[in-house]
Structures are given as structure tokens and as C-alpha cells.
CSV table of C-alpha atoms in Angstrom, one decimal:
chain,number,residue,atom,x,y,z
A,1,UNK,CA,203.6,73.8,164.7
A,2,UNK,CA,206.4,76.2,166.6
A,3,UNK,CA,204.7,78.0,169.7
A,4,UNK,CA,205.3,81.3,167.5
A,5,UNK,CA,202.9,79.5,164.8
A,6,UNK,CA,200.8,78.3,167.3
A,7,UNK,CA,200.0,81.8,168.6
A,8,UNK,CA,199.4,83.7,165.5
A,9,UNK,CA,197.2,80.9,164.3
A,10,UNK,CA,195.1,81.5,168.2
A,11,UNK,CA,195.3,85.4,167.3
A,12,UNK,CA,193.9,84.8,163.8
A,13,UNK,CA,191.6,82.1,164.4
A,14,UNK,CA,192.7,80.0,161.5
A,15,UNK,CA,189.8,77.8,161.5
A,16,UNK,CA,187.3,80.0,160.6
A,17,UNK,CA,189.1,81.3,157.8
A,18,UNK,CA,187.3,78.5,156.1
A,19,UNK,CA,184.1,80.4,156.1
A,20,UNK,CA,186.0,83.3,154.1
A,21,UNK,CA,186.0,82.2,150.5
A,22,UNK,CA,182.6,81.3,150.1
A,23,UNK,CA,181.4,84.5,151.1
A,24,UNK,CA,182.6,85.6,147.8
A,25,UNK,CA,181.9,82.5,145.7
A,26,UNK,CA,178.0,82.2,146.7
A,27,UNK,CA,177.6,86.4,145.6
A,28,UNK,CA,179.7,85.6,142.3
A,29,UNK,CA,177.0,82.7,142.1
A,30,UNK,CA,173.9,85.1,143.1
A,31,UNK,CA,175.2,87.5,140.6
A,32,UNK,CA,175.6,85.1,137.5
A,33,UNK,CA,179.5,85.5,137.1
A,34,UNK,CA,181.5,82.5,136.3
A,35,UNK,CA,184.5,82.3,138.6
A,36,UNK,CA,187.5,83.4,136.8
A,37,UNK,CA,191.0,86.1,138.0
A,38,UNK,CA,188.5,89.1,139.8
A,39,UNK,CA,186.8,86.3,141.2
A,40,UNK,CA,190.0,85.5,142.6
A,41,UNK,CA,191.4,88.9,143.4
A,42,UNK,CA,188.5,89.2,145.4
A,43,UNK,CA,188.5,86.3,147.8
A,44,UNK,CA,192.1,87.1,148.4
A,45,UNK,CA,190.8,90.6,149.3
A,46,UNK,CA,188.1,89.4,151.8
A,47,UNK,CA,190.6,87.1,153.5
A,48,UNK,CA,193.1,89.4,154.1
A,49,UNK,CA,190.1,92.1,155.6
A,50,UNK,CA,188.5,88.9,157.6
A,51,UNK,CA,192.2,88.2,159.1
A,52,UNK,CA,192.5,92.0,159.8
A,53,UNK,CA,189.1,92.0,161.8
A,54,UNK,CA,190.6,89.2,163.8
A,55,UNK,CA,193.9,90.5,164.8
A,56,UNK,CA,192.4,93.8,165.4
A,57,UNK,CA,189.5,92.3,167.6
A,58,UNK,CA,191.8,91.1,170.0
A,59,UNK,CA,193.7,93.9,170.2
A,60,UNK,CA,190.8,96.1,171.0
A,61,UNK,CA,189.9,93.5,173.4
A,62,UNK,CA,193.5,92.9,175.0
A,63,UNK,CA,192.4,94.5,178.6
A,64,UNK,CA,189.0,92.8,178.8
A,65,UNK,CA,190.9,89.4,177.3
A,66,UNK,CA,192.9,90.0,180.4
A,67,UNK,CA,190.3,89.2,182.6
A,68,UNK,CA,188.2,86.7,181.1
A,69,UNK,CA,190.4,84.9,178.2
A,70,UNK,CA,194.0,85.1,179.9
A,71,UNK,CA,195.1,82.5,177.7
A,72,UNK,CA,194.6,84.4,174.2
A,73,UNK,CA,197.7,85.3,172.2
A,74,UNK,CA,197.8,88.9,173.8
A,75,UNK,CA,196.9,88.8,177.1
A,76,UNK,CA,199.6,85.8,177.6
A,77,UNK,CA,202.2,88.1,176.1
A,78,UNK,CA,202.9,85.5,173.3
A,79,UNK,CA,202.1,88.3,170.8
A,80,UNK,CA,202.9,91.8,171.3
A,81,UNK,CA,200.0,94.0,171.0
A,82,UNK,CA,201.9,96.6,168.5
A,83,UNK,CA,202.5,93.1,166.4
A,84,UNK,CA,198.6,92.8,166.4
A,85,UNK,CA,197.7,96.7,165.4
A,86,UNK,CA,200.5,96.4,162.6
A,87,UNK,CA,199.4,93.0,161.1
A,88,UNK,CA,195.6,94.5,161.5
A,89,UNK,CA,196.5,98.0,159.2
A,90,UNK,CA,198.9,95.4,156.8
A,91,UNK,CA,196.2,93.4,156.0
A,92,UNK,CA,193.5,96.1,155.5
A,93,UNK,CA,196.3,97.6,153.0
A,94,UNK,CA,196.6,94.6,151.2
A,95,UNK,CA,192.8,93.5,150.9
A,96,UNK,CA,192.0,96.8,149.5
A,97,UNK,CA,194.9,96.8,147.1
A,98,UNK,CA,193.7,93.0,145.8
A,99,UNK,CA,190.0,94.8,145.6
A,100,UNK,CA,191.1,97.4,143.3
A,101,UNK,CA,193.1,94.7,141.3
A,102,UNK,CA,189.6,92.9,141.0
A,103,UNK,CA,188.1,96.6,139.9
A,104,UNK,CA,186.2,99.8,140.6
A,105,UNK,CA,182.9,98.2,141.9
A,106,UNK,CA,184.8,95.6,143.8
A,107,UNK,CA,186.8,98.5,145.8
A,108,UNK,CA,183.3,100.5,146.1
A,109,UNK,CA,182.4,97.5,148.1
A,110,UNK,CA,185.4,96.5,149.8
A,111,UNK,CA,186.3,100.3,151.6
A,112,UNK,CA,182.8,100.3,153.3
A,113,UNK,CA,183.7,96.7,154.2
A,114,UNK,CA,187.1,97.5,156.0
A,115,UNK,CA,185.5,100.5,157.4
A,116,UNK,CA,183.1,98.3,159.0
A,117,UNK,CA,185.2,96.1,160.2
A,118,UNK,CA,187.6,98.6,161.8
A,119,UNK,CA,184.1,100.4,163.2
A,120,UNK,CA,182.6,97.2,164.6
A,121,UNK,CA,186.3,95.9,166.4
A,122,UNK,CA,186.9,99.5,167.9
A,123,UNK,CA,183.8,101.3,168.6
A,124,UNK,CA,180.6,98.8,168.0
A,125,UNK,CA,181.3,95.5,169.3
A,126,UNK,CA,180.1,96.1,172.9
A,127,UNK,CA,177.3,98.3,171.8
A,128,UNK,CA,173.5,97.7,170.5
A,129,UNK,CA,175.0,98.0,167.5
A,130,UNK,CA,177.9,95.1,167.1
A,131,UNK,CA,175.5,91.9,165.7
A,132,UNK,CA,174.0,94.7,162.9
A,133,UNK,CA,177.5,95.8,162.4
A,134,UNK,CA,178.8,92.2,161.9
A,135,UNK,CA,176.1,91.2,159.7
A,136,UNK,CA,176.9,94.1,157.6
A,137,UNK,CA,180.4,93.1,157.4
A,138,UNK,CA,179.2,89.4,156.1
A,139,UNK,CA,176.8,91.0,154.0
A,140,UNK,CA,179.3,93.2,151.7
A,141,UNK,CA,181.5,90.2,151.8
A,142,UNK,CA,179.1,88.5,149.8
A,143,UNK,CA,178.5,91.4,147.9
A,144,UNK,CA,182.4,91.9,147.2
A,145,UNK,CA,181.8,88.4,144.8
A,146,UNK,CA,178.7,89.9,142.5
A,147,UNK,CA,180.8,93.3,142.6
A,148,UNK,CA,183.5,91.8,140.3
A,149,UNK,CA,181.0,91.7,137.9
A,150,UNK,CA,179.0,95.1,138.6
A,151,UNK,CA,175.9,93.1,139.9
A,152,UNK,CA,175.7,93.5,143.6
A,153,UNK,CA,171.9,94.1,143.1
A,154,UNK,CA,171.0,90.7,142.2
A,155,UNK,CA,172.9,89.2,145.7
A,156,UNK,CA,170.7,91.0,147.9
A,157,UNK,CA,168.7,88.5,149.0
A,158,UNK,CA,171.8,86.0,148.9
A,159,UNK,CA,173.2,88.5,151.5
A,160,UNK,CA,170.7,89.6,153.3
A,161,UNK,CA,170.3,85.3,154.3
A,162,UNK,CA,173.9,85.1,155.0
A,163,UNK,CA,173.3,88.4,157.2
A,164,UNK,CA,170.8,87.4,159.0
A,165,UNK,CA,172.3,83.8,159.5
A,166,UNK,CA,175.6,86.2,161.0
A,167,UNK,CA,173.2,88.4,163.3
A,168,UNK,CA,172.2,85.3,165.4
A,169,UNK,CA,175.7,84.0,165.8
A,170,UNK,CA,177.1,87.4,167.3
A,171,UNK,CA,174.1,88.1,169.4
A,172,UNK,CA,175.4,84.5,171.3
A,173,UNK,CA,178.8,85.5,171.1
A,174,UNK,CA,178.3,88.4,173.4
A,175,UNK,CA,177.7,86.5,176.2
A,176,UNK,CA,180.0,83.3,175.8
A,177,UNK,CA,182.8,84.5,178.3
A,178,UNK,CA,180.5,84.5,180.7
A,179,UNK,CA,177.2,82.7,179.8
A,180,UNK,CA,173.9,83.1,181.8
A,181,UNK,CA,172.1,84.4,178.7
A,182,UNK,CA,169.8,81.4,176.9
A,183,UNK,CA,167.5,84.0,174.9
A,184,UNK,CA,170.0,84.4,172.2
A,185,UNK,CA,170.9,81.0,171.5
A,186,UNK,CA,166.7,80.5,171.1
A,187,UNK,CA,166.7,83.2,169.3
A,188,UNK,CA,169.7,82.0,166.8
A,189,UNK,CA,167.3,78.4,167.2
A,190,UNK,CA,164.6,80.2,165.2
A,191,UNK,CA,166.9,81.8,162.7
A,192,UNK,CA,168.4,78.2,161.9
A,193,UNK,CA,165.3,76.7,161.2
A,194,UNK,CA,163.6,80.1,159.1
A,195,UNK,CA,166.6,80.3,156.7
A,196,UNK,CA,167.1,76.1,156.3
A,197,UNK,CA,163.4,76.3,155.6
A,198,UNK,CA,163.9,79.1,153.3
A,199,UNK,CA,167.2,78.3,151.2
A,200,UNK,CA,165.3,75.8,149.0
A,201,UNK,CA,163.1,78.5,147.7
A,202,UNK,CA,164.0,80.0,143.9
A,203,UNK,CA,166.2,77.1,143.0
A,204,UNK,CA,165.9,78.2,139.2
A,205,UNK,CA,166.4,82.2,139.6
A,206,UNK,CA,170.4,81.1,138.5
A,207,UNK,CA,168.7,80.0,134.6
A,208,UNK,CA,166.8,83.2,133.9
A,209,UNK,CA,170.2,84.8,133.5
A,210,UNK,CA,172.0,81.4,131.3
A,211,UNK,CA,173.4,79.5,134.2
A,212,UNK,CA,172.8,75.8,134.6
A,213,UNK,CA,170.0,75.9,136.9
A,214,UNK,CA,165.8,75.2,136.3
A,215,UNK,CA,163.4,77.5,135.0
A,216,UNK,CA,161.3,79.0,138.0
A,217,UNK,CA,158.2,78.6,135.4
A,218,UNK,CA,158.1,74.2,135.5
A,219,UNK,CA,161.3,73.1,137.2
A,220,UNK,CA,162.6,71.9,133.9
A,221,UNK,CA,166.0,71.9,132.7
A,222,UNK,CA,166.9,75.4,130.9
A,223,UNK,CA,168.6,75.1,127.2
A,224,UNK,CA,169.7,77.7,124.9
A,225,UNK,CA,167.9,76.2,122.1
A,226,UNK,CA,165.3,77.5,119.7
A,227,UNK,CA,163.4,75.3,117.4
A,228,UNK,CA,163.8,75.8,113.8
A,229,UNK,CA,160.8,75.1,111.0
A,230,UNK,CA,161.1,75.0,107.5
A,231,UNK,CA,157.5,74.6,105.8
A,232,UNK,CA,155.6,76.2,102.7
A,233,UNK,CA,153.4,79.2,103.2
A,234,UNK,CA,150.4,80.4,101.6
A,235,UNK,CA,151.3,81.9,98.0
A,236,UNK,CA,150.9,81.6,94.2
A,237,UNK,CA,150.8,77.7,93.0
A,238,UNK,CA,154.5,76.6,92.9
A,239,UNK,CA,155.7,79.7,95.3
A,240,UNK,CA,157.0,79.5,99.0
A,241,UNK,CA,156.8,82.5,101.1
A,242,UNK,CA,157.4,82.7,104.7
A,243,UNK,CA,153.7,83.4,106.8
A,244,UNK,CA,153.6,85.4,109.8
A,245,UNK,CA,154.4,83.4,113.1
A,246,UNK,CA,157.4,83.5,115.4
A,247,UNK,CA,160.8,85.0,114.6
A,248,UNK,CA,163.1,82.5,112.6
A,249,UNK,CA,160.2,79.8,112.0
A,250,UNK,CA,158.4,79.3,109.0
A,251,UNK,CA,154.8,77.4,109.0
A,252,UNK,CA,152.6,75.7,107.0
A,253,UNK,CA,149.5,77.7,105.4
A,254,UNK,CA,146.5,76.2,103.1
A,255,UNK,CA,146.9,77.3,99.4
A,256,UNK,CA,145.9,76.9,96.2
A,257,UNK,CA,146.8,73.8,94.2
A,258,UNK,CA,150.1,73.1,93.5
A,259,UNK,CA,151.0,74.6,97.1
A,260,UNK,CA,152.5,71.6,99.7
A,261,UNK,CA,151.0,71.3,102.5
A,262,UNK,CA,151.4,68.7,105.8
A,263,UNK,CA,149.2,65.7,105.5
A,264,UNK,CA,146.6,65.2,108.1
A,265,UNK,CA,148.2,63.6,111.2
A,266,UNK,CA,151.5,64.5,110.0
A,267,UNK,CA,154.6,66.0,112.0
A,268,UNK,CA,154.2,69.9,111.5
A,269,UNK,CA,157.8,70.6,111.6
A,270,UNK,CA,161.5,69.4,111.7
A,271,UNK,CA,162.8,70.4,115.4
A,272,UNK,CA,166.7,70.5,115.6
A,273,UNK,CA,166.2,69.9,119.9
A,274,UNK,CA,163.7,68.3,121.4
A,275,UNK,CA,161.8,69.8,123.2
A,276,UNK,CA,161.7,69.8,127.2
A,277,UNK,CA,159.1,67.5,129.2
A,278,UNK,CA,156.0,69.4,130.6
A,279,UNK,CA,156.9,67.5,133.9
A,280,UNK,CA,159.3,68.0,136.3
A,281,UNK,CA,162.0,65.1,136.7
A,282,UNK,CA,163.9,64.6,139.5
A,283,UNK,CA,167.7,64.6,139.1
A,284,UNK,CA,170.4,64.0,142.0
A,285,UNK,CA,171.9,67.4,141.2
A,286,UNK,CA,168.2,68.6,142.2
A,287,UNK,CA,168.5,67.5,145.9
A,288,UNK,CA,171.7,69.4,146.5
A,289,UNK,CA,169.6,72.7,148.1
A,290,UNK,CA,167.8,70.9,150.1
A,291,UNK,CA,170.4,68.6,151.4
A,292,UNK,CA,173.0,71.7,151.7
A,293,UNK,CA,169.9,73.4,154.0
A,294,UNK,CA,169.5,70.2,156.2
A,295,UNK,CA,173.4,70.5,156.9
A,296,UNK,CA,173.6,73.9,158.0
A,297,UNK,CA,171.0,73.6,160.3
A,298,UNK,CA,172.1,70.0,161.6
A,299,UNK,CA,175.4,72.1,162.1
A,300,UNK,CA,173.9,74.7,164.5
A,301,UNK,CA,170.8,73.5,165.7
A,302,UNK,CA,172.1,71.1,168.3
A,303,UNK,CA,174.8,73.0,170.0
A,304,UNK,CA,172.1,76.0,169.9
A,305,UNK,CA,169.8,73.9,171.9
A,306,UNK,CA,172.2,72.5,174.5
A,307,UNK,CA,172.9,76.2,175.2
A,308,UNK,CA,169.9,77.3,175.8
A,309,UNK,CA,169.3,74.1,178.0
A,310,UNK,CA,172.3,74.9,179.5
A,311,UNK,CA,173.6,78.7,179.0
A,312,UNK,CA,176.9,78.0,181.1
A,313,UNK,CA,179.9,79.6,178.9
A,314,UNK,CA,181.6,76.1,177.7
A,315,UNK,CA,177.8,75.8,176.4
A,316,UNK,CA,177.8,79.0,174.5
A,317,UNK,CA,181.4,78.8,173.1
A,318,UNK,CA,180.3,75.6,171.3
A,319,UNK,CA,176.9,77.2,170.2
A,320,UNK,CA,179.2,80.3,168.4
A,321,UNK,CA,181.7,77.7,166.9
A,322,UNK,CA,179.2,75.6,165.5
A,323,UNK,CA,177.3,78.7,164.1
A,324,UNK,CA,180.7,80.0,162.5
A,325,UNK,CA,181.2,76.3,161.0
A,326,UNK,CA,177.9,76.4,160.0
A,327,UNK,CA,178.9,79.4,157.5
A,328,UNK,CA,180.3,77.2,155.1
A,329,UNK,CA,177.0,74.9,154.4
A,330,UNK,CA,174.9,78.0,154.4
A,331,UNK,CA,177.1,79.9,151.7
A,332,UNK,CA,177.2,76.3,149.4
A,333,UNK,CA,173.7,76.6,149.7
A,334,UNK,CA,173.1,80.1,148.4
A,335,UNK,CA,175.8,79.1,145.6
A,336,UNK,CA,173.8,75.9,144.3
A,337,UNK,CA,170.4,77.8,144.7
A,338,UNK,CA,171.7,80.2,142.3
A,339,UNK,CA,172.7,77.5,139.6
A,340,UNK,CA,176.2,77.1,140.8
A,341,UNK,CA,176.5,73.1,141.6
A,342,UNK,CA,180.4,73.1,141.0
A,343,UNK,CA,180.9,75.9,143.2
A,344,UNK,CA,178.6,74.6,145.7
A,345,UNK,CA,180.7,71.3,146.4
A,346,UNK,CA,184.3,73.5,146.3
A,347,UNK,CA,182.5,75.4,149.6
A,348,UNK,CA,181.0,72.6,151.0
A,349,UNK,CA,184.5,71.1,151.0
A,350,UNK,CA,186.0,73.5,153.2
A,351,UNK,CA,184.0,73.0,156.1
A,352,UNK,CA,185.7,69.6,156.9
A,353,UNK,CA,189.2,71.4,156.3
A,354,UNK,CA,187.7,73.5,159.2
A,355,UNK,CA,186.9,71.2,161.2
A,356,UNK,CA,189.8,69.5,161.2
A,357,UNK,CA,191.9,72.8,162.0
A,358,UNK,CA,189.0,73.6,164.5
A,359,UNK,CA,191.1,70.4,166.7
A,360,UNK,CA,194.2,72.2,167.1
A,361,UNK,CA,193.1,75.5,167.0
A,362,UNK,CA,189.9,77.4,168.5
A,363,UNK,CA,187.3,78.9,166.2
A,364,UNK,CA,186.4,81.4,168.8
């Protein structure tokens, strides 16, 4: 990689662009909608805004960078500041113009996100404010996937995890230039270990609206089938007519001589599908939640620790990479909850692409 590479890869933190696209997959799963061109559209659109938070954040924080982070892209003068702010307002352009490619409802959640992210990098960061503002920001990301299909309402909770999730890692962040604070890696602890503990919860919610998934009423496997009866009804001798009983199903009635009936003991219909076992199976695709949880938290959990052990800033940089690398498990997570296995495993694959980036180039 050139140095010139090299730099703009530091300035926009390349690795954690891996925790971009699943922002939008996981609220495309929340919201029911089958990945497809706005599906697309839209995680192009939240890249390019992501990437425009990260050059703008450092140049809002050249001077400070300065002091504590000499070695970042701007302070080292290996990119010019004006380079930064131009690259910042370039990308907004172009994640905004990909949103509005994706549709109305996608750019209704997309402008409040670029606002936010402009807000939080120039005004909010070193304020009460900057871990709500953040969380926000991963929030309508998530958001921006169920908007392609005009169903932000039904990613709520997926969002409000994944904000909450964001929340603890920025509250660490704050301090990990200069370390000395151990209350907010704790604090991010006890996050980790609420939402691992709560992402198995409503694995079926995905088949109520026709995904792949299990019904929330007895774990079993949701079909689109409806069995079909054909039998004689009570009538005249010799006549069938259908008797009352569920749409689209006809049932057997006593009648007068001459009328057929089911012998005792006898099957009382002809099912097309059989149907589902009272029980709940186990299948491997089942264990996928669960195992997704146990990953994010195994992500996090032990660099959290050490820093609160140890708060000292090479501590508390770790703690905020492994909580940003921790994204990716968390949004595979709220994908397979909501039914969506496939696009589960296509998140869950980017985190060892991040990793391996995360060697080269910092995450933080």
C-alpha cells in the first residue's frame, strides 16, 4: 500500500467500515424485506455517510489530534485538512444521492442521519450529548435498511439494541487518549451481557410476516400451507352439500340413508401437507441466535474487563476496537433473529475481513 493509501485508509478508518453494511442488512431483516437493488442503494448510502463521519471527525478534531494523536493523518500533515472537509461534504453528497435512488422513505431517513452525523463530529462529540448522538446515528442506519421498504416501524427494537450496544462503546471512547476512567468500560460490561442475554428472545417474530423463521406460538417451523378436505355433508339421500366449518374445507355431517359418511376410526380427511409436530425440534439453523449472541459478547467482554482492571489508554483503545468489531456479530444476530439465516452468515463474514484489515490499519 503507497504511504498516500496508507493515510487515507488511517483517516477513514478502513477497518471498521466492515461494521457498515450490516447496519442496513439486519433493519432490511427486522423489517421483512428480502434484499434486492434499494437494499443495495442503501448500504452504498450508509457507507459513503459512515466514511463522511470519519473524515470529518478528524478534521474537527485536527487541533486536539495535535496534542494527543500526533501520528493521525492530519496532524502529521500526510492529509491536508481542506482534503478531509472536501472528501467529508463529497461523501454526504453522494450517500444522500444513493438514498434517494433507493426512495422517498429511504431519503426521509437518511437526511436526519447525515445531519446527525455532521451535528455529532462538529458540535456534540465532546458534549453530554455525543454517546446519544452516536447511537442515534447507528440507530437510523439500521433504520435506512427497513426504510427501503417503508417499514422502519417494525426495526425499532432491532435499533434501539444496536443503539444501545453503540452508546456503551462511545461512552469508552471518550476517554481512551488519555485513560483513567474504568466506569464506562463496566458500564459497557453490563450492556454486553443485557443485550447477549437479550438477542435470543423473539426468534420467530421474522414468520408472522412470511419469512423463514418459527412461529412465536410453538417454535415450529412456519409453512404457507392450508389443509384441504373434501367430504359429504348433511343433505337429501344421494346429495352433497358443503356444511358450515372453516373457509375452503368441507366436513363430514350424519345424514339420512344413502348419505356417505366416515367409518368409525376412520381418517376424517385427505390433507395435501402434513401437518406440523406439536413439539418443538431442534434444528442447527435454530442455534445460530444464540451462538451469534455468545460471539458478540465473547468479542467485547474481555477487552472491557481488562480495561476496567486496568483503565490506562493502550487498555481503553482495545476495549473501543473490540466493541466496534463487535458490531458485526451483534447486527448478524438481529438479522437471524428476524428470520434472516442467509443474511446472517453474509454479516457474520465480515467481521474476519475486519479483522484482518484491523492488522494493518487501526479501527480507532
Amino acid at each position: 500500500m503507497s504511504p498516500r493509501l496508507r493515510a487515507w485508509a488511517e483517516l477513514l478508518r478502513l477497518p471498521a467500515l466492515c461494521t457498515v453494511p450490516g447496519d442496513v442488512l439486519a433493519g432490511a431483516a427486522a423489517a421483512g424485506v428480502r434484499p434486492g437493488r434499494r437494499t443495495l442503494l442503501a448500504v452504498g448510502a450508509s457507507v459513503c455517510l459512515y466514511e463522511a463521519g470519519m473524515a470529518l471527525n478528524d478534521w474537527a478534531d485536527r487541533a486536539e489530534d495535535a496534542v494527543d494523536r500526533p501520528h493521525r493523518p492530519l496532524p502529521s500533515g500526510r492529509v491536508r485538512p481542506a482534503a478531509a472537509l472536501t472528501a467529508a461534504g463529497a461523501l454526504t453528497a453522494a450517500g444522500l444521492g444513493l438514498a434517494a435512488r433507493a426512495g422517498r422513505p429511504a431519503l426521509t431517513v437518511a437526511a436526519p442521519l447525515a445531519a446527525t452525523v455532521w451535528a455529532y463530529d462538529l458540535a456534540l462529540k465532546h458534549t453530554p450529548a455525543g454517546p446519544a448522538a452516536m447511537a442515534a446515528a447507528r440507530a437510523l442506519d439500521l433504520l435506512l435498511g427497513a426504510a427501503t421498504a417503508g417499514r422502519t416501524r417494525a426495526a425499532l427494537p432491532s435499533a434501539a439494541l444496536l443503539g444501545a450496544h453503540t452508546l456503551a462503546v462511545t461512552a469508552v471512547s471518550r476517554t481512551e487518549a488519555r485513560g483513567g476512567n474504568a466506569v464506562a468500560p463496566l458500564a459497557a460490561l453490563a450492556a454486553t451481557a443485557l443485550l447477549a442475554h437479550r438477542l435470543p428472545a423473539a426468534r420467530g417474530a421474522a414468520a408472522t410476516r412470511g419469512l423463514p423463521g418459527l412461529t412465536p406460538a410453538t417454535g415450529t417451523a412456519a409453512h404457507p400451507t392450508t389443509a384441504r378436505t373434501r367430504t359429504p355433508a348433511a343433505g337429501p339421500a344421494g346429495t352433497r352439500t358443503p356444511a358450515a366449518g372453516p373457509a375452503g374445507t368441507r366436513t363430514p355431517a350424519a345424514g339420512p340413508a344413502g348419505t356417505r359418511t366416515p367409518a368409525a376410526g376412520a381418517p376424517a380427511a385427505r390433507t395435501r401437507h402434513a401437518a406440523a409436530p406439536a413439539a418443538f425440534a431442534p434444528r442447527p439453523a435454530d442455534a445460530l441466535v444464540p451462538a451469534l449472541a455468545a460471539l458478540y459478547a465473547l468479542t467485547a467482554a474481555r477487552p472491557y474487563a481488562h480495561a476496567v482492571l486496568n483503565p490506562s489508554p493502550q487498555l481503553t483503545q482495545r476495549a473501543v476496537g473490540a466493541g466496534i468489531r463487535a458490531t458485526v456479530p451483534l447486527q448478524a444476530a438481529l438479522a437471524a433473529r428476524s428470520g434472516a439465516r442467509a443474511g446472517a452468515l453474509l454479516v457474520a463474514a465480515l467481521a474476519p475481513l475486519g479483522a484482518r484489515l484491523a492488522r494493518k490499519v487501526s479501527i480507532t
